[in-house]
mmCIF file of C-alpha atoms and ligand atoms in Angstrom:
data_model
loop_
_atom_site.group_PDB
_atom_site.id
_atom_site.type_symbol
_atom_site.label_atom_id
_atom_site.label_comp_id
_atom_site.label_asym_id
_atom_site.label_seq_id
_atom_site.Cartn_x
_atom_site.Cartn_y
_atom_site.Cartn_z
ATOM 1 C CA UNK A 1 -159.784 -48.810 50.089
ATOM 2 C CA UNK A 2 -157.118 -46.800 48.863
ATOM 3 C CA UNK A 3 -157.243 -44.621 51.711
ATOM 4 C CA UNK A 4 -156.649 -47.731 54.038
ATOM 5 C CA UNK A 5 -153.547 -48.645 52.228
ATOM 6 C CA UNK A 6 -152.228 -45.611 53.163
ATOM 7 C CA UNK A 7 -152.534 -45.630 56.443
ATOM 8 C CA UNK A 8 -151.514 -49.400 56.708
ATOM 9 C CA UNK A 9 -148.352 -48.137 54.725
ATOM 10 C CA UNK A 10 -147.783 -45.486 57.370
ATOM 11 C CA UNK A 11 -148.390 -47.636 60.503
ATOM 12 C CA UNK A 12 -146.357 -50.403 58.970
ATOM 13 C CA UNK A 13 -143.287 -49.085 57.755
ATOM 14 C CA UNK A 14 -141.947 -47.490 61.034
ATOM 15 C CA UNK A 15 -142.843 -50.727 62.818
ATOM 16 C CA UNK A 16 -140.662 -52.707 60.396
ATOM 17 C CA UNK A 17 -137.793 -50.051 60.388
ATOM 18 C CA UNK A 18 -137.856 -50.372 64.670
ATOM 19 C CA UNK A 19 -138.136 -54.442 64.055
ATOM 20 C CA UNK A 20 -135.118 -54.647 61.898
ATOM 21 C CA UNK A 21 -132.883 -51.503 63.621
ATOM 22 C CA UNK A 22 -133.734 -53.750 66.866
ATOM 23 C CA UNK A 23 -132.628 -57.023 65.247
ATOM 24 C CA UNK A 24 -128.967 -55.132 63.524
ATOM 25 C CA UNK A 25 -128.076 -53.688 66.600
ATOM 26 C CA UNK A 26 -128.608 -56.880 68.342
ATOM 27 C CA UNK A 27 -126.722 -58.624 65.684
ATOM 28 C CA UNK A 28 -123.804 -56.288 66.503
ATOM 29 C CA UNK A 29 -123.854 -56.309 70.244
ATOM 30 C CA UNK A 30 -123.539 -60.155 69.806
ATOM 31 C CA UNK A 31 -120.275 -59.944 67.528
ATOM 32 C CA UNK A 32 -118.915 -57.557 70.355
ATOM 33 C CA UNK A 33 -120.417 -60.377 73.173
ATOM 34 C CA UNK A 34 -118.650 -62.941 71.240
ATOM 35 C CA UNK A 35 -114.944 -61.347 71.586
ATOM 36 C CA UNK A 36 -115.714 -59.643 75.243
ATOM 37 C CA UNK A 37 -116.350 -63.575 76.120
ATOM 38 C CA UNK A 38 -120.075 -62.504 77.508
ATOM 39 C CA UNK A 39 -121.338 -65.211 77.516
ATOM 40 C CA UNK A 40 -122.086 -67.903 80.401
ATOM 41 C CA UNK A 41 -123.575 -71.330 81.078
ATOM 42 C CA UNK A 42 -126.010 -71.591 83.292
ATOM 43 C CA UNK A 43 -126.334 -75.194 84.712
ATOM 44 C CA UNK A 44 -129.373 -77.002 85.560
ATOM 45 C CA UNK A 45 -129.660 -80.474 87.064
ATOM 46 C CA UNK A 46 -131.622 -83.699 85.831
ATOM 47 C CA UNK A 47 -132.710 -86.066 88.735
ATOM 48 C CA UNK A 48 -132.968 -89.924 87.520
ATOM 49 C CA UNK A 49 -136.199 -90.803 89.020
ATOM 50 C CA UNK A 50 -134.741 -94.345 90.226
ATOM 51 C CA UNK A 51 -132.780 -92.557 93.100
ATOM 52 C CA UNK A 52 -133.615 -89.507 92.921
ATOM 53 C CA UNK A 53 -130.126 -88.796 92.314
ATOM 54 C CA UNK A 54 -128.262 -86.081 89.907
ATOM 55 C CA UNK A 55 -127.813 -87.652 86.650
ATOM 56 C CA UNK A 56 -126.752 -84.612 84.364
ATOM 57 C CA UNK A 57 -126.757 -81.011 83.902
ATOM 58 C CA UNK A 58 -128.587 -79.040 80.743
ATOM 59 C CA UNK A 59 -126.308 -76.193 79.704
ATOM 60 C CA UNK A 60 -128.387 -73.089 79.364
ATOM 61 C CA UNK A 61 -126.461 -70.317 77.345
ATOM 62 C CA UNK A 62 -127.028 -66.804 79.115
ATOM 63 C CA UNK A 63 -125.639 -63.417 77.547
ATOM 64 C CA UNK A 64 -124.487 -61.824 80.762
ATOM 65 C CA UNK A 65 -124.155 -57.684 80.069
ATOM 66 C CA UNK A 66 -121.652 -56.099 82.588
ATOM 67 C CA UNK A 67 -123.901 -53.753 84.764
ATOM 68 C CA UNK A 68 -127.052 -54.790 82.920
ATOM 69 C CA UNK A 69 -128.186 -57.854 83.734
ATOM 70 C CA UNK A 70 -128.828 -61.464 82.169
ATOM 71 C CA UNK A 71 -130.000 -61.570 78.578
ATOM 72 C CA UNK A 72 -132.346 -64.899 77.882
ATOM 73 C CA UNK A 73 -131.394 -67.265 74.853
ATOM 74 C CA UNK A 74 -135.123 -66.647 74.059
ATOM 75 C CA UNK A 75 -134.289 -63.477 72.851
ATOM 76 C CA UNK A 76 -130.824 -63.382 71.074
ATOM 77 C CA UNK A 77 -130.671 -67.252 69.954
ATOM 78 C CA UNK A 78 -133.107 -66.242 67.165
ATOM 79 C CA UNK A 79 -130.750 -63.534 65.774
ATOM 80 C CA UNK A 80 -128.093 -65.769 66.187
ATOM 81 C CA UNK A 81 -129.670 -68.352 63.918
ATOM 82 C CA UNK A 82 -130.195 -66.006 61.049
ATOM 83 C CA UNK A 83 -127.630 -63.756 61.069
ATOM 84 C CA UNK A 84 -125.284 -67.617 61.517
ATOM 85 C CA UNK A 85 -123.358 -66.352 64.545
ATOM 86 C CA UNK A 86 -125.124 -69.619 66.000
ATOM 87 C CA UNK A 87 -122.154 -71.315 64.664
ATOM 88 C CA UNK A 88 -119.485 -69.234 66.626
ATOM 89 C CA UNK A 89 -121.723 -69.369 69.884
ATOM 90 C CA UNK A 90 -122.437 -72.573 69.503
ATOM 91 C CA UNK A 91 -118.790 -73.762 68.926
ATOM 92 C CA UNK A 92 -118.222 -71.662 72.586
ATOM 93 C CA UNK A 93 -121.237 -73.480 74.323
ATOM 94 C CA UNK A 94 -119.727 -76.959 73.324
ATOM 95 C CA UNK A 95 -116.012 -75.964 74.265
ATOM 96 C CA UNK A 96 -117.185 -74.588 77.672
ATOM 97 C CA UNK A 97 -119.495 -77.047 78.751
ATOM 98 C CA UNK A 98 -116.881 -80.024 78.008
ATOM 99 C CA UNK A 99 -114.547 -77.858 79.981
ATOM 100 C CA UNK A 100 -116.871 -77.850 83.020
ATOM 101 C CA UNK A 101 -117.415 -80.961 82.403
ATOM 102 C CA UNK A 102 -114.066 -81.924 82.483
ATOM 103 C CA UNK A 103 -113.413 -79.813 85.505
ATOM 104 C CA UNK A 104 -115.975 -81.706 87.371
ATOM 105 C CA UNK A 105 -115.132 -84.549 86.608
ATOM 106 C CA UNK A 106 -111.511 -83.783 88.227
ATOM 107 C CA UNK A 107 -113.202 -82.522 91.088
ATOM 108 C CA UNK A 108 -114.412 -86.428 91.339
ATOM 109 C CA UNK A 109 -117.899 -85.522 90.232
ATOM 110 C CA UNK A 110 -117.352 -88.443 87.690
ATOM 111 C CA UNK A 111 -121.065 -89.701 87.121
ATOM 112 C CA UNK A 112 -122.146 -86.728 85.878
ATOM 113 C CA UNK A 113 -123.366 -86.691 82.429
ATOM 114 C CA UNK A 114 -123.671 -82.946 79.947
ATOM 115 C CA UNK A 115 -126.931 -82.343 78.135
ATOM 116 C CA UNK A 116 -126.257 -79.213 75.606
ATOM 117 C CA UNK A 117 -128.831 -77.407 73.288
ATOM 118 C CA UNK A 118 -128.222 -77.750 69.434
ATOM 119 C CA UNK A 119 -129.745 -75.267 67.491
ATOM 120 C CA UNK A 120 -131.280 -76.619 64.276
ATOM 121 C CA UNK A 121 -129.074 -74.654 62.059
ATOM 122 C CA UNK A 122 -126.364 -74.616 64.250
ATOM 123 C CA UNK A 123 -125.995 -78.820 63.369
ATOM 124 C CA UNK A 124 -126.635 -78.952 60.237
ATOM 125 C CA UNK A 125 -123.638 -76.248 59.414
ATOM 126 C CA UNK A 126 -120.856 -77.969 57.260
ATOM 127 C CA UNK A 127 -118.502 -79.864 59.487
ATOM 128 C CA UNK A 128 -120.022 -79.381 62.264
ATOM 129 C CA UNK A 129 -119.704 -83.328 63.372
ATOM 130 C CA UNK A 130 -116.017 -82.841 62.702
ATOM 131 C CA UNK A 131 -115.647 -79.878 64.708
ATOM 132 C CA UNK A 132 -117.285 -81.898 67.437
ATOM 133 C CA UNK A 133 -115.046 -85.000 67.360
ATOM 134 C CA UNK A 134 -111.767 -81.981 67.593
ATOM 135 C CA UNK A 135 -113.307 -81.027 70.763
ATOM 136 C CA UNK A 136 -113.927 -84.047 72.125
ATOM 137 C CA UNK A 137 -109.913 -85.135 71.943
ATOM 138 C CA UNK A 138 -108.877 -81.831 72.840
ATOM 139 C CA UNK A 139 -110.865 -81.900 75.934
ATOM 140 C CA UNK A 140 -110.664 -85.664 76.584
ATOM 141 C CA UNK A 141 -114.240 -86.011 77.639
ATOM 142 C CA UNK A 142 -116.131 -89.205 77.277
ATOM 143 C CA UNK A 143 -118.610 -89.192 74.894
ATOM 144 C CA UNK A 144 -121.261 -91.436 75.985
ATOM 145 C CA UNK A 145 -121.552 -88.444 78.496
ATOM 146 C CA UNK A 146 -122.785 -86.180 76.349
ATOM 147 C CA UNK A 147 -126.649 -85.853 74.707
ATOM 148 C CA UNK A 148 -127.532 -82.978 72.811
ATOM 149 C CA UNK A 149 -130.673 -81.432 72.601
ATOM 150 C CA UNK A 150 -132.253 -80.989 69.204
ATOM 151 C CA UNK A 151 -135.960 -80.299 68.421
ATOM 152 C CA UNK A 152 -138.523 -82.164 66.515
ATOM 153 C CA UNK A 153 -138.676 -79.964 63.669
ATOM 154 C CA UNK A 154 -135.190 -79.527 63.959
ATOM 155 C CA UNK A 155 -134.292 -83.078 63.404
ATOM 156 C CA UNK A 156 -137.295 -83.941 61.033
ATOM 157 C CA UNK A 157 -136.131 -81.643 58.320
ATOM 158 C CA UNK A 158 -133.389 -82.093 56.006
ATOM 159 C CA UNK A 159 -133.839 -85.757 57.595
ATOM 160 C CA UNK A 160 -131.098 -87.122 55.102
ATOM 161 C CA UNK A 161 -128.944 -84.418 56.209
ATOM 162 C CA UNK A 162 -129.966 -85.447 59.873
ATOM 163 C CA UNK A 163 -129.428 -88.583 59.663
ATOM 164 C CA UNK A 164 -125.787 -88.418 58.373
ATOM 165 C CA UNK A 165 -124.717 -86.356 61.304
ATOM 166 C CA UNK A 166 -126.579 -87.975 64.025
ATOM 167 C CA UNK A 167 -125.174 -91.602 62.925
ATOM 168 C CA UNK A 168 -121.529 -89.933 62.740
ATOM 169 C CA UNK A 169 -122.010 -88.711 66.601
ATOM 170 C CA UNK A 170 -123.643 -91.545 67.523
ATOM 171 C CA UNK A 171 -121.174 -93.979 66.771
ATOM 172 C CA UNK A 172 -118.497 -91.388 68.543
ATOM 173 C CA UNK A 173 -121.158 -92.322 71.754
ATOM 174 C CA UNK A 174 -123.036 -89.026 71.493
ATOM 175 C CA UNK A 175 -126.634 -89.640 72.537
ATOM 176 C CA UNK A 176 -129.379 -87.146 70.872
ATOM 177 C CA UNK A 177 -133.094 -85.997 73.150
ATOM 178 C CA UNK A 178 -135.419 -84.422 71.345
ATOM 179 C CA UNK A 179 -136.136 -81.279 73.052
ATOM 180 C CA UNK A 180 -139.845 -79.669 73.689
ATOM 181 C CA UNK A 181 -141.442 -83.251 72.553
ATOM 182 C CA UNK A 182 -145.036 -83.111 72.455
ATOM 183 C CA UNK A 183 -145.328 -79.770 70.394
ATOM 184 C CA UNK A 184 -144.548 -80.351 66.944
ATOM 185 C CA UNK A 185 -146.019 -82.892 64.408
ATOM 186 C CA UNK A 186 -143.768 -85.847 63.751
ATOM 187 C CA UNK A 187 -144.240 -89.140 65.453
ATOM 188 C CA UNK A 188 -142.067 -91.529 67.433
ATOM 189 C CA UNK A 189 -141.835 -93.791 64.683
ATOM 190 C CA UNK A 190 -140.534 -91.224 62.435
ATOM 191 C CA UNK A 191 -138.674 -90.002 65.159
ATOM 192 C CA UNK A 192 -137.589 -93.592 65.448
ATOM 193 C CA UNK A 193 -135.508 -93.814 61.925
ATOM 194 C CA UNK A 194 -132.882 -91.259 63.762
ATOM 195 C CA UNK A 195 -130.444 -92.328 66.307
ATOM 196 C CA UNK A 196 -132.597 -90.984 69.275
ATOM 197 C CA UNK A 197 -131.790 -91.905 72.569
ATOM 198 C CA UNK A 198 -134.817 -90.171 74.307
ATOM 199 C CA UNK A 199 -137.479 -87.690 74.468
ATOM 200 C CA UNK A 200 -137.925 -84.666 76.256
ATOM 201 C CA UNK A 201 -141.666 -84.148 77.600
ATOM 202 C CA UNK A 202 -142.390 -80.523 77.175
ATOM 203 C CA UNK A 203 -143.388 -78.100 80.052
ATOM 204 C CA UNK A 204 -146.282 -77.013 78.874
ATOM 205 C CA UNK A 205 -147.549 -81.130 79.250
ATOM 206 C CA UNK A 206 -145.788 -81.227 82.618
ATOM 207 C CA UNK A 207 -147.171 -77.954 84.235
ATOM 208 C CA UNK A 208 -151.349 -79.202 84.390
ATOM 209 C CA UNK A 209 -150.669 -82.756 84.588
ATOM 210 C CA UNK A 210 -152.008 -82.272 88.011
ATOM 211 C CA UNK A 211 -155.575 -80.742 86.904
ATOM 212 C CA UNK A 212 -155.601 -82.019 83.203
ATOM 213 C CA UNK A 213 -156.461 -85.751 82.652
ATOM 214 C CA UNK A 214 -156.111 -85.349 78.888
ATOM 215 C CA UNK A 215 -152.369 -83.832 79.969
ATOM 216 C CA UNK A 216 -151.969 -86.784 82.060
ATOM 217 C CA UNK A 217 -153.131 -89.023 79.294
ATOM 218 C CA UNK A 218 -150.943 -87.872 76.572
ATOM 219 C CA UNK A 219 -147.707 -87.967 79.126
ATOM 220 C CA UNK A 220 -149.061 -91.469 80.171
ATOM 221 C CA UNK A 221 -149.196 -92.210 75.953
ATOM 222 C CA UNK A 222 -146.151 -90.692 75.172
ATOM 223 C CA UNK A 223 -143.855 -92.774 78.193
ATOM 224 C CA UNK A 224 -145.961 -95.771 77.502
ATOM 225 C CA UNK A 225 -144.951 -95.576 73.679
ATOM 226 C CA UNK A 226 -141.032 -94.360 74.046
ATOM 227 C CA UNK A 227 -140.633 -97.117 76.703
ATOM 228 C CA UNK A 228 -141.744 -99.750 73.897
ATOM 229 C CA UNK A 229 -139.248 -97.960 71.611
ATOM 230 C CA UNK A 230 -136.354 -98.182 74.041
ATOM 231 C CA UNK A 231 -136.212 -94.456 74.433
ATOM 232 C CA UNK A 232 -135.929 -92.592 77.993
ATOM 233 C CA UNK A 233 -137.949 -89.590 78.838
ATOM 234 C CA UNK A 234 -137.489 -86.851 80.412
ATOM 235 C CA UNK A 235 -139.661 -84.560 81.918
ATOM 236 C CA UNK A 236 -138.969 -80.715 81.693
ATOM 237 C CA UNK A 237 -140.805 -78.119 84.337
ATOM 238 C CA UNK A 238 -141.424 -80.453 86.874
ATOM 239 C CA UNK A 239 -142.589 -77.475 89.734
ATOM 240 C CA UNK A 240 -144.534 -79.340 92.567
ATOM 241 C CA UNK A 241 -144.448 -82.540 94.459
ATOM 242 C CA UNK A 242 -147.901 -83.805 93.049
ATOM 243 C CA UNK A 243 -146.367 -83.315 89.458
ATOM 244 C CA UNK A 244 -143.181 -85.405 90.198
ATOM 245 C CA UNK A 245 -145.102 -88.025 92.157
ATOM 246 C CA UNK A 246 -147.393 -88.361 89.367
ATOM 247 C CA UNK A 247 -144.417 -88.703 86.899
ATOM 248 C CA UNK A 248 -142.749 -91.418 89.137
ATOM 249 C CA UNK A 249 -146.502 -92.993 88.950
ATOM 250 C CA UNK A 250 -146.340 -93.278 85.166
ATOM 251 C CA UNK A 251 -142.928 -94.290 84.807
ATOM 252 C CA UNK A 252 -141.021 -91.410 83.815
ATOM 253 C CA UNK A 253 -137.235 -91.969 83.866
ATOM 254 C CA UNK A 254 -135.739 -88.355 84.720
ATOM 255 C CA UNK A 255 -137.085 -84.935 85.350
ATOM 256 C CA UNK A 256 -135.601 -81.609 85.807
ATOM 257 C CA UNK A 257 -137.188 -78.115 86.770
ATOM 258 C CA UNK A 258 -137.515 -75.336 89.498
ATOM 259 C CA UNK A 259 -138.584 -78.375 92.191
ATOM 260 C CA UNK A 260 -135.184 -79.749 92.295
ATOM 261 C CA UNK A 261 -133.200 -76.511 91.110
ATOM 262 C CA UNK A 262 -133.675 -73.125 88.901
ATOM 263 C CA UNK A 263 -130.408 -73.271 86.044
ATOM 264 C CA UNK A 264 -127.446 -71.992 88.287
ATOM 265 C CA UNK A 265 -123.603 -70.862 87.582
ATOM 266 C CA UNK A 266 -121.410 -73.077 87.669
ATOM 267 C CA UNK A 267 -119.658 -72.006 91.009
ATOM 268 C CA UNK A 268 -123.655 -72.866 92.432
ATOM 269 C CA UNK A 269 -124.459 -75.853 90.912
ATOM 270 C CA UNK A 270 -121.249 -77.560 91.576
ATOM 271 C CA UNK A 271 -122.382 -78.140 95.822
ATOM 272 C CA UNK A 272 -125.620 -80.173 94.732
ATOM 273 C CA UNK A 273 -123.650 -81.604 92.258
ATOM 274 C CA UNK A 274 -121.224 -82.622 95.123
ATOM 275 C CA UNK A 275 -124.288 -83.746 97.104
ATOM 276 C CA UNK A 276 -125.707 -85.292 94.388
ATOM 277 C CA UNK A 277 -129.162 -85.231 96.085
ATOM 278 C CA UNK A 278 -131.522 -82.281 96.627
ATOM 279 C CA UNK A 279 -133.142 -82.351 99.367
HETATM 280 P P1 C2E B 301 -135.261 -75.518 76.613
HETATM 281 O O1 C2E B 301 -134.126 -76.271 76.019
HETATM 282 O O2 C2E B 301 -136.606 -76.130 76.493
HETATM 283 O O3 C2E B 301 -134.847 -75.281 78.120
HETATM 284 C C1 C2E B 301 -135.729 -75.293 79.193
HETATM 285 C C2 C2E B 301 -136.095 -73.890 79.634
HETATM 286 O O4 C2E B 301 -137.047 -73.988 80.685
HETATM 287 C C3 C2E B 301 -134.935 -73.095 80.206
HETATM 288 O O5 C2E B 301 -135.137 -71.726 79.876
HETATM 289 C C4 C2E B 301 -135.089 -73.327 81.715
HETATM 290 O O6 C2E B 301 -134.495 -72.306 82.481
HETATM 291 C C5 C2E B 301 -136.574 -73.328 81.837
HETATM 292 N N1 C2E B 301 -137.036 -74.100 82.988
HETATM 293 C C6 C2E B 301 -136.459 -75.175 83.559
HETATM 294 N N2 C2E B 301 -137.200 -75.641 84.594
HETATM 295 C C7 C2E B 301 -138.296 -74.851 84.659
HETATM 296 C C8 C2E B 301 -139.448 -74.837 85.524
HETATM 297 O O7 C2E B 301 -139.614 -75.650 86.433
HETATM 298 N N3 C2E B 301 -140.385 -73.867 85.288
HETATM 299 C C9 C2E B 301 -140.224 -72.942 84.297
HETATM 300 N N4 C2E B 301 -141.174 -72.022 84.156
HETATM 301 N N5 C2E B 301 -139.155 -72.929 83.478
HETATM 302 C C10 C2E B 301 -138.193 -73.875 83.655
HETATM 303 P P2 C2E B 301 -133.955 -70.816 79.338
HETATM 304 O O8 C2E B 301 -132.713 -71.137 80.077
HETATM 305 O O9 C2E B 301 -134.441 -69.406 79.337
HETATM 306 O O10 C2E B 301 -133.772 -71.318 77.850
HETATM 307 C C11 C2E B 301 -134.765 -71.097 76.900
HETATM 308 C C12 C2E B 301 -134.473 -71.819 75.623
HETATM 309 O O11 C2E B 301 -133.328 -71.280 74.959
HETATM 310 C C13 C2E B 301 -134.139 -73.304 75.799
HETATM 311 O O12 C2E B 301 -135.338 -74.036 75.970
HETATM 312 C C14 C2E B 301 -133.411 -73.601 74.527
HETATM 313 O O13 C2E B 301 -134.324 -73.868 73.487
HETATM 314 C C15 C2E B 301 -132.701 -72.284 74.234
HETATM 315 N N6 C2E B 301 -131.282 -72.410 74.638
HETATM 316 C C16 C2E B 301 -130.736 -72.295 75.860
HETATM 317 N N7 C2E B 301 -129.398 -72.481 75.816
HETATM 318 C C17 C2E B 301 -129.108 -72.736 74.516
HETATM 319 C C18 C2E B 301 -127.883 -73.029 73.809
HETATM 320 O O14 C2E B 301 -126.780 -73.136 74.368
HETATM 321 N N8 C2E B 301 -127.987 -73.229 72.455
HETATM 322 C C19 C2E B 301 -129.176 -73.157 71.807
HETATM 323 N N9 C2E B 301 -129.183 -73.364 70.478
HETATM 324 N N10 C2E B 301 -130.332 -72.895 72.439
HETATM 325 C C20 C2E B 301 -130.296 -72.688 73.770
HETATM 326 CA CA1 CA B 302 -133.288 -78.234 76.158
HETATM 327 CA CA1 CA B 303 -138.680 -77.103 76.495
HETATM 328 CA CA1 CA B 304 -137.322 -74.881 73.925
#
């Protein structure tokens, strides 16, 4: 037995030393990405199943390295969150998205409507509601054309904490979705004691609704039950034609995914914005 410790101790300790050299010198490329400004939003639409017609854009945060390539927020939100450079980044995703937004809106793109991601952390950070409301005036946007994103788990723990910031936006006219809906525990009715404006249906639901019945059934469930609790849905993922008809079958009020559009710069997204159908 002893023997095995041994050689657990020897396999394990350079794997940790690689996991955590990885994660510091990620930490510190970020604090350099944050002053080079190398970061970007992507932009990907939502079509309101009613008219098939844009409704709003998701902001999608991309770490763009100069002669490297794209870096997914997969891979560096994580560090973000626990080293708490989430709160600078985040801070940048809000300001630039109610820029575009704002830009857009000039451009006489004036229905469109801003989803952005919230980190679970990143909200719950000490004034972040007030930094919020700055932005907001400074960049005269509208606020009932903004959601934010948060997850289940997100917005289910420190639920008195929660609550106090998501009533403060929402009476500024900030809607919240709750993102990836479907794969954590809490209910809709617990869900329900938060100002939530809507749910967002997973991809992993979305992707066999075509083959699965149960998949079908629990999308079915979950629209049937939101619906009844005044919340919109949204699906996420939505890849083939069978998949969206299906969703318009059910009653599903918006979907977004590669179908319609992949997440684009802003420079791209701005024609089908323009459009404001895909065809
Ligand atoms: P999410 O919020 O669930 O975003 C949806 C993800 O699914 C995006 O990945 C999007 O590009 C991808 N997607 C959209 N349609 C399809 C489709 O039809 N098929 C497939 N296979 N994928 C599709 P992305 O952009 O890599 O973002 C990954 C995650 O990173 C997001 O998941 C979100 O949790 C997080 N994230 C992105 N931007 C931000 C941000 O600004 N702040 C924070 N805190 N998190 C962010
Ligand atoms: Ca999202
Ligand atoms: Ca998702
Ligand atoms: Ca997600």
């Amino acid at each position: 037995a002893k023997e095995n410790g041994k050689n657990d101790f020897q396999i394990f300790m350079p794997f940790m030393l690689m996991k955590n050299l990885k994660k510091i010198e990620i930490e510190k490329s970020l604090k350099k990405a944050i002053e080079a400004d190398q970061f970007e939003l992507y932009y990907q639409p939502v079509i309101n199943l009613k008219d098939m017609e844009i409704h709003s854009v998701e902001a999608l945060l991309r770490w763009v390295l100069p002669e490297k390539g794209i870096i997914s927020p997969l891979e560096f939100i994580p560090v973000a969150e626990e080293s708490g450079l989430i709160v600078k980044i985040g801070e940048m995703v809000i300001e630039k998205a109610f820029s575009d937004l704002k830009n857009w809106e000039r451009k006489g793109i004036s229905y469109l409507h801003m989803a952005i991601n919230l980190s679970a952390r990143q909200f719950k950070t000490k004034f972040f509601e007030n930094m919020v409301q700055k932005l907001i005036e400074q960049y005269g946007v509208d606020p009932k054309k903004i959601s934010f994103e948060i997850t289940e788990t997100g917005a289910v723990e420190n639920f008195d904490v929660s609550l106090k910031i998501l009533s403060f936006l929402c009476q500024l006219g900030i809607r919240f979705l709750i993102d990836d809906f479907g794969t954590g525990y809490s209910s809709l009715i617990y869900l329900k004691k938060l100002p939530i404006g809507g749910v967002k249906i997973d991809r992993s639901f979305i992707s066999e609704i075509e083959f699965s019945k149960e998949n079908r059934a629990i999308v079915e469930g979950i629209i049937l039950m939101a619906h009844k609790l005044d919340l919109k849905v949204v699906a996420e993922g939505v890849e083939t034609k069978r998949e969206l008809e299906i969703l318009k079958e059910i009653g599903c009020d918006f979907a977004q995914g590669y179908l319609f559009s992949k997440p684009l710069p802003k420079t791209q997204v701005e024609k089908l914005l323009l459009a404001r159908k895909i065809t």
